[in-house]
Amino acid sequence: MTDQQALLATTTSAVRAIIDEKVAELVAAGTARPKVGLVPTMGALHDGHGALFEQARAENDLVIASIFVNPLQFDQPEDYEHYPRDLEADLELVTEYGGDIVFAPSTQHMYPGFPDAPHIRVSAGQMGQMFEGASRPGHFDGVCTVVAKLWNILMPPPPAVFRSYFGRKDAQQLAIVTRMAKDLNIDVKIRPVELVRAPSGLALSSRNVRLDDHGMEKALGLSKALHFLSDQATRGEPLDISAARDMIRAHENVDLDYLEIVDPDTLTPLTEEQLAAPLEREALALVAAWVPPVRLIDNMLLSP
Ligand code: PAF
C-alpha cells in the first residue's frame, strides 16, 4: 500500500477501524499473514526518521506512523512546551516516506485527565535509571508508558503480525522497549534500524548542525573511541576503556559523561574480568559527552 496520501486518525476507534479494514483487505487479496509495521515518533520528522520508514516500508504490507509528543517523557516542562509541532508538514513527510496511516491523538485522548492521569504507568526499572536515565529522571518510564499504550492501540487483529521500529542511535531506548515487550508478553517484534554515520564516522543527529568545524573535529573523538574498542573486540584483545575514554577527553572543553561497555540486553556494565578476556558474545559500547554547545550520544555493537 503506497503512493497515496497517508490516512490520518486522531482517535483510538478511528485508527482501529482503519487498521481492521486494511488487514481484512490484505487477507481478502490473498496475503495469509499481513505484516503491519509501526514507526512511533514524536513528530518534527526529518530525514533521520526516513531510515525507520524505509525499513518499515520494505518489510511490511501496511506502515503506521504515530505522532504524539509524549509529556511523560520530558523532565523539563519548557522542553515539552517548546517541542516543535507541525502536523501538516509531518503528514506530508509520512506520505513521502511511504507510510499508510498516521495516528496523531491529542494529549487528552491519550491521557484523559492529564496531568493527574495516567494513574498506572510502566516502570523501566533499573535499565531506565542508568546512563541517559541518570540525567533524565522518569524519562524511560514515560517512554515505556506511551509505547505500551501505542502497541495496545495499534496492534493489528490476527492473522496479521506486528512489528515496531526503533533506531539503534537511541540504544538504551531500544534495549528497554525490547525488554518491555519480553517482560510484559506483548506480541510485537522489535525491529532495530541501523544508526547512520557521516563519511567522517560521526553519528548523524539533528544536533550536529550546532557544531562548528572545531566542534565537529572534537565530536569525532566519540566515534573514534568506539571504533578503537570495536577493533580490539574483533582482534580478541582486552578492551581498554581507559584508553578509549582518554581519546575523548584529549579534546579541549569536551566533557565525557560516560563511556561504558554493557550487556546489550540488560545494559549491565561488563566486569573487569570480562573486559580483560576476549568477548564471548556481543557487547554494546555506550558513550555520551558534552561537545559544546551540544550533548552527543553514540554507541557501537562490539562483536567477538
Ligand atoms: O524515540 C522517540 O521519538 C520517542 O521516545 C518515542 C519512541 C516515539 C516515544 O515517545
GROMACS .gro file of C-alpha atoms and ligand atoms in nm:
model
  314
    1MET     CA    1   0.000   0.000   0.000
    2THR     CA    2   0.182   0.311  -0.124
    3ASP     CA    3   0.153   0.620  -0.348
    4GLN     CA    4  -0.148   0.754  -0.159
    5GLN     CA    5  -0.182   1.029   0.097
    6ALA     CA    6  -0.140   0.868   0.440
    7LEU     CA    7  -0.473   0.837   0.624
    8LEU     CA    8  -0.498   1.048   0.940
    9ALA     CA    9  -0.677   0.923   1.253
   10THR     CA   10  -0.683   1.109   1.582
   11THR     CA   11  -0.883   0.866   1.795
   12THR     CA   12  -0.837   0.507   1.901
   13SER     CA   13  -1.168   0.391   1.750
   14ALA     CA   14  -1.093   0.561   1.416
   15VAL     CA   15  -0.742   0.419   1.383
   16ARG     CA   16  -0.852   0.069   1.482
   17ALA     CA   17  -1.133   0.077   1.224
   18ILE     CA   18  -0.881   0.170   0.952
   19ILE     CA   19  -0.631  -0.098   1.058
   20ASP     CA   20  -0.905  -0.367   1.076
   21GLU     CA   21  -1.030  -0.273   0.731
   22LYS     CA   22  -0.683  -0.268   0.572
   23VAL     CA   23  -0.588  -0.603   0.726
   24ALA     CA   24  -0.918  -0.756   0.605
   25GLU     CA   25  -0.848  -0.621   0.254
   26LEU     CA   26  -0.499  -0.772   0.253
   27VAL     CA   27  -0.633  -1.110   0.369
   28ALA     CA   28  -0.910  -1.100   0.105
   29ALA     CA   29  -0.646  -1.025  -0.158
   30GLY     CA   30  -0.456  -1.341  -0.060
   31THR     CA   31  -0.199  -1.225   0.199
   32ALA     CA   32  -0.218  -1.503   0.456
   33ARG     CA   33  -0.038  -1.312   0.733
   34PRO     CA   34  -0.033  -0.937   0.662
   35LYS     CA   35   0.267  -0.765   0.812
   36VAL     CA   36   0.200  -0.439   0.992
   37GLY     CA   37   0.488  -0.209   1.091
   38LEU     CA   38   0.466   0.077   1.340
   39VAL     CA   39   0.708   0.369   1.345
   40PRO     CA   40   0.645   0.553   1.674
   41THR     CA   41   0.752   0.919   1.658
   42MET     CA   42   0.702   1.249   1.835
   43GLY     CA   43   0.667   1.428   1.501
   44ALA     CA   44   0.904   1.704   1.383
   45LEU     CA   45   1.003   1.446   1.123
   46HIS     CA   46   1.331   1.479   0.939
   47ASP     CA   47   1.549   1.258   0.720
   48GLY     CA   48   1.677   1.076   1.028
   49HIS     CA   49   1.325   0.925   1.053
   50GLY     CA   50   1.346   0.836   0.684
   51ALA     CA   51   1.558   0.528   0.757
   52LEU     CA   52   1.296   0.396   1.002
   53PHE     CA   53   1.019   0.435   0.744
   54GLU     CA   54   1.236   0.294   0.466
   55GLN     CA   55   1.295  -0.029   0.659
   56ALA     CA   56   0.932  -0.048   0.777
   57ARG     CA   57   0.812   0.003   0.418
   58ALA     CA   58   1.045  -0.265   0.283
   59GLU     CA   59   0.938  -0.523   0.544
   60ASN     CA   60   0.562  -0.470   0.576
   61ASP     CA   61   0.233  -0.462   0.388
   62LEU     CA   62   0.100  -0.176   0.599
   63VAL     CA   63   0.301   0.101   0.765
   64ILE     CA   64   0.161   0.304   1.055
   65ALA     CA   65   0.325   0.615   1.200
   66SER     CA   66   0.229   0.751   1.537
   67ILE     CA   67   0.285   1.120   1.602
   68PHE     CA   68   0.248   1.214   1.965
   69VAL     CA   69   0.455   1.450   2.177
   70ASN     CA   70   0.453   1.250   2.497
   71PRO     CA   71   0.453   1.477   2.805
   72LEU     CA   72   0.550   1.186   3.033
   73GLN     CA   73   0.899   1.158   2.890
   74PHE     CA   74   1.006   1.523   2.932
   75ASP     CA   75   1.181   1.608   3.256
   76GLN     CA   76   1.177   1.982   3.176
   77PRO     CA   77   0.827   2.130   3.123
   78GLU     CA   78   0.970   2.405   2.898
   79ASP     CA   79   1.124   2.144   2.664
   80TYR     CA   80   0.778   1.989   2.629
   81GLU     CA   81   0.614   2.329   2.567
   82HIS     CA   82   0.871   2.428   2.305
   83TYR     CA   83   0.889   2.093   2.126
   84PRO     CA   84   0.821   2.164   1.755
   85ARG     CA   85   0.473   2.062   1.636
   86ASP     CA   86   0.364   2.078   1.272
   87LEU     CA   87   0.117   1.801   1.191
   88GLU     CA   88   0.057   1.914   0.833
   89ALA     CA   89   0.428   1.902   0.744
   90ASP     CA   90   0.466   1.568   0.924
   91LEU     CA   91   0.171   1.419   0.734
   92GLU     CA   92   0.334   1.514   0.406
   93LEU     CA   93   0.662   1.359   0.513
   94VAL     CA   94   0.498   1.034   0.629
   95THR     CA   95   0.333   1.012   0.286
   96GLU     CA   96   0.667   1.083   0.118
   97TYR     CA   97   0.835   0.816   0.331
   98GLY     CA   98   0.570   0.563   0.225
   99GLY     CA   99   0.357   0.546   0.543
  100ASP     CA  100  -0.008   0.439   0.503
  101ILE     CA  101  -0.170   0.551   0.829
  102VAL     CA  102  -0.092   0.827   1.079
  103PHE     CA  103  -0.221   0.808   1.433
  104ALA     CA  104  -0.196   1.154   1.591
  105PRO     CA  105  -0.402   1.167   1.911
  106SER     CA  106  -0.438   1.470   2.140
  107THR     CA  107  -0.284   1.462   2.487
  108GLN     CA  108  -0.631   1.434   2.644
  109HIS     CA  109  -0.717   1.144   2.417
  110MET     CA  110  -0.404   0.953   2.517
  111TYR     CA  111  -0.417   1.051   2.882
  112PRO     CA  112  -0.773   1.152   2.977
  113GLY     CA  113  -0.746   1.369   3.288
  114PHE     CA  114  -0.382   1.464   3.225
  115PRO     CA  115  -0.183   1.590   3.422
  116ASP     CA  116  -0.350   1.394   3.704
  117ALA     CA  117  -0.355   1.086   3.479
  118PRO     CA  118  -0.248   0.826   3.388
  119HIS     CA  119  -0.257   0.673   3.735
  120ILE     CA  120  -0.094   0.350   3.624
  121ARG     CA  121   0.240   0.380   3.448
  122VAL     CA  122   0.508   0.141   3.330
  123SER     CA  123   0.841   0.142   3.512
  124ALA     CA  124   1.157   0.086   3.311
  125GLY     CA  125   1.321  -0.035   3.633
  126GLN     CA  126   1.696  -0.016   3.671
  127MET     CA  127   1.753  -0.013   3.298
  128GLY     CA  128   1.579   0.324   3.291
  129GLN     CA  129   1.784   0.478   3.571
  130MET     CA  130   2.133   0.439   3.430
  131PHE     CA  131   2.314   0.630   3.151
  132GLU     CA  132   2.064   0.865   2.982
  133GLY     CA  133   1.813   0.793   3.259
  134ALA     CA  134   2.055   0.919   3.526
  135SER     CA  135   2.033   1.274   3.392
  136ARG     CA  136   1.663   1.249   3.293
  137PRO     CA  137   1.468   1.103   3.587
  138GLY     CA  138   1.144   0.935   3.477
  139HIS     CA  139   1.222   0.970   3.106
  140PHE     CA  140   1.226   0.599   3.026
  141ASP     CA  141   0.920   0.528   3.243
  142GLY     CA  142   0.742   0.785   3.025
  143VAL     CA  143   0.872   0.622   2.706
  144CYS     CA  144   0.760   0.276   2.824
  145THR     CA  145   0.415   0.401   2.924
  146VAL     CA  146   0.344   0.565   2.589
  147VAL     CA  147   0.497   0.285   2.380
  148ALA     CA  148   0.292   0.021   2.568
  149LYS     CA  149  -0.022   0.227   2.505
  150LEU     CA  150   0.062   0.274   2.137
  151TRP     CA  151   0.122  -0.100   2.094
  152ASN     CA  152  -0.211  -0.179   2.263
  153ILE     CA  153  -0.397   0.071   2.047
  154LEU     CA  154  -0.230  -0.009   1.714
  155MET     CA  155  -0.175  -0.387   1.736
  156PRO     CA  156  -0.348  -0.534   1.428
  157PRO     CA  157  -0.601  -0.819   1.454
  158PRO     CA  158  -0.500  -1.179   1.372
  159PRO     CA  159  -0.374  -1.316   1.138
  160ALA     CA  160  -0.160  -1.003   1.098
  161VAL     CA  161   0.188  -0.982   1.253
  162PHE     CA  162   0.302  -0.666   1.430
  163ARG     CA  163   0.646  -0.506   1.422
  164SER     CA  164   0.770  -0.187   1.581
  165TYR     CA  165   1.072   0.011   1.458
  166PHE     CA  166   1.333   0.184   1.677
  167GLY     CA  167   1.667   0.339   1.582
  168ARG     CA  168   1.992   0.196   1.717
  169LYS     CA  169   2.106   0.556   1.776
  170ASP     CA  170   1.894   0.553   2.096
  171ALA     CA  171   2.046   0.223   2.209
  172GLN     CA  172   1.914   0.248   2.565
  173GLN     CA  173   1.558   0.312   2.446
  174LEU     CA  174   1.587   0.017   2.205
  175ALA     CA  175   1.712  -0.215   2.483
  176ILE     CA  176   1.438  -0.101   2.722
  177VAL     CA  177   1.142  -0.137   2.482
  178THR     CA  178   1.276  -0.476   2.369
  179ARG     CA  179   1.287  -0.586   2.733
  180MET     CA  180   0.938  -0.444   2.798
  181ALA     CA  181   0.786  -0.647   2.512
  182LYS     CA  182   0.951  -0.959   2.655
  183ASP     CA  183   0.879  -0.897   3.023
  184LEU     CA  184   0.514  -0.798   2.962
  185ASN     CA  185   0.450  -1.065   2.692
  186ILE     CA  186   0.346  -0.810   2.432
  187ASP     CA  187   0.309  -0.973   2.091
  188VAL     CA  188   0.523  -0.731   1.893
  189LYS     CA  189   0.853  -0.789   1.716
  190ILE     CA  190   1.105  -0.512   1.773
  191ARG     CA  191   1.296  -0.423   1.459
  192PRO     CA  192   1.615  -0.220   1.518
  193VAL     CA  193   1.716   0.025   1.246
  194GLU     CA  194   2.089   0.082   1.191
  195LEU     CA  195   2.248   0.406   1.303
  196VAL     CA  196   2.356   0.627   1.012
  197ARG     CA  197   2.708   0.778   1.013
  198ALA     CA  198   2.857   1.060   0.808
  199PRO     CA  199   3.162   0.955   0.599
  200SER     CA  200   3.374   1.106   0.881
  201GLY     CA  201   3.227   0.850   1.124
  202LEU     CA  202   3.010   1.099   1.315
  203ALA     CA  203   2.669   0.954   1.408
  204LEU     CA  204   2.402   1.162   1.233
  205SER     CA  205   2.197   1.375   1.471
  206SER     CA  206   1.987   1.689   1.433
  207ARG     CA  207   2.217   1.844   1.698
  208ASN     CA  208   2.525   1.822   1.471
  209VAL     CA  209   2.420   2.139   1.286
  210ARG     CA  210   2.506   2.334   1.600
  211LEU     CA  211   2.872   2.223   1.583
  212ASP     CA  212   3.127   2.441   1.407
  213ASP     CA  213   3.435   2.288   1.237
  214HIS     CA  214   3.624   2.267   1.568
  215GLY     CA  215   3.323   2.109   1.737
  216MET     CA  216   3.292   1.854   1.455
  217GLU     CA  217   3.658   1.759   1.499
  218LYS     CA  218   3.609   1.712   1.873
  219ALA     CA  219   3.285   1.520   1.822
  220LEU     CA  220   3.474   1.269   1.607
  221GLY     CA  221   3.654   1.161   1.926
  222LEU     CA  222   3.338   0.968   2.022
  223SER     CA  223   3.318   0.750   1.712
  224LYS     CA  224   3.698   0.708   1.705
  225ALA     CA  225   3.691   0.576   2.063
  226LEU     CA  226   3.408   0.337   1.973
  227HIS     CA  227   3.594   0.210   1.664
  228PHE     CA  228   3.906   0.162   1.877
  229LEU     CA  229   3.708  -0.064   2.114
  230SER     CA  230   3.538  -0.242   1.825
  231ASP     CA  231   3.876  -0.321   1.666
  232GLN     CA  232   4.007  -0.456   1.997
  233ALA     CA  233   3.697  -0.677   2.031
  234THR     CA  234   3.734  -0.814   1.679
  235ARG     CA  235   4.101  -0.897   1.742
  236GLY     CA  236   4.008  -1.074   2.068
  237GLU     CA  237   4.216  -0.828   2.273
  238PRO     CA  238   4.129  -0.693   2.621
  239LEU     CA  239   3.902  -0.388   2.596
  240ASP     CA  240   4.090  -0.081   2.714
  241ILE     CA  241   3.809   0.152   2.823
  242SER     CA  242   4.051   0.391   2.994
  243ALA     CA  243   4.241   0.449   2.670
  244ALA     CA  244   3.910   0.497   2.485
  245ARG     CA  245   3.792   0.749   2.746
  246ASP     CA  246   4.125   0.935   2.714
  247MET     CA  247   4.074   0.961   2.337
  248ILE     CA  248   3.758   1.164   2.404
  249ARG     CA  249   3.893   1.366   2.697
  250ALA     CA  250   4.203   1.462   2.495
  251HIS     CA  251   3.992   1.724   2.318
  252GLU     CA  252   3.977   2.062   2.489
  253ASN     CA  253   3.642   2.150   2.656
  254VAL     CA  254   3.493   1.807   2.587
  255ASP     CA  255   3.321   1.676   2.897
  256LEU     CA  256   3.280   1.299   2.894
  257ASP     CA  257   2.961   1.195   3.074
  258TYR     CA  258   3.008   0.818   3.035
  259LEU     CA  259   3.174   0.556   2.821
  260GLU     CA  260   3.078   0.204   2.925
  261ILE     CA  261   3.067  -0.141   2.773
  262VAL     CA  262   2.748  -0.323   2.865
  263ASP     CA  263   2.542  -0.634   2.801
  264PRO     CA  264   2.312  -0.529   2.511
  265ASP     CA  265   2.007  -0.700   2.666
  266THR     CA  266   2.031  -0.580   3.027
  267LEU     CA  267   2.265  -0.276   2.999
  268THR     CA  268   2.470  -0.419   3.287
  269PRO     CA  269   2.832  -0.299   3.259
  270LEU     CA  270   3.084  -0.575   3.186
  271THR     CA  271   3.310  -0.664   3.479
  272GLU     CA  272   3.687  -0.604   3.484
  273GLU     CA  273   3.738  -0.977   3.418
  274GLN     CA  274   3.502  -0.975   3.120
  275LEU     CA  275   3.681  -0.671   2.974
  276ALA     CA  276   4.020  -0.837   3.017
  277ALA     CA  277   3.924  -1.158   2.832
  278PRO     CA  278   3.821  -1.196   2.466
  279LEU     CA  279   3.446  -1.125   2.433
  280GLU     CA  280   3.229  -1.437   2.444
  281ARG     CA  281   2.925  -1.265   2.295
  282GLU     CA  282   2.824  -0.928   2.151
  283ALA     CA  283   2.863  -0.628   2.382
  284LEU     CA  284   2.747  -0.270   2.347
  285ALA     CA  285   2.969   0.036   2.395
  286LEU     CA  286   2.770   0.343   2.502
  287VAL     CA  287   2.906   0.696   2.513
  288ALA     CA  288   2.773   1.043   2.595
  289ALA     CA  289   2.970   1.367   2.610
  290TRP     CA  290   2.923   1.739   2.605
  291VAL     CA  291   3.087   1.883   2.298
  292PRO     CA  292   2.990   2.247   2.346
  293PRO     CA  293   2.726   2.360   2.273
  294VAL     CA  294   2.562   2.017   2.247
  295ARG     CA  295   2.544   1.688   2.430
  296LEU     CA  296   2.609   1.395   2.197
  297ILE     CA  297   2.540   1.025   2.236
  298ASP     CA  298   2.676   0.741   2.028
  299ASN     CA  299   2.710   0.364   2.057
  300MET     CA  300   2.852   0.062   1.878
  301LEU     CA  301   2.792  -0.311   1.898
  302LEU     CA  302   3.121  -0.489   1.970
  303SER     CA  303   3.146  -0.832   1.809
  304PRO     CA  304   3.383  -1.102   1.926
  305PAF     O1  305   1.216   0.799   2.015
  305PAF     C1  306   1.114   0.870   2.020
  305PAF     O2  307   1.087   0.953   1.933
  305PAF     C2  308   1.020   0.857   2.139
  305PAF     O3  309   1.088   0.826   2.255
  305PAF     C3  310   0.906   0.756   2.114
  305PAF     C4  311   0.960   0.615   2.096
  305PAF     C5  312   0.826   0.796   1.992
  305PAF     C6  313   0.811   0.753   2.234
  305PAF     O4  314   0.750   0.876   2.256
   0.00000   0.00000   0.00000
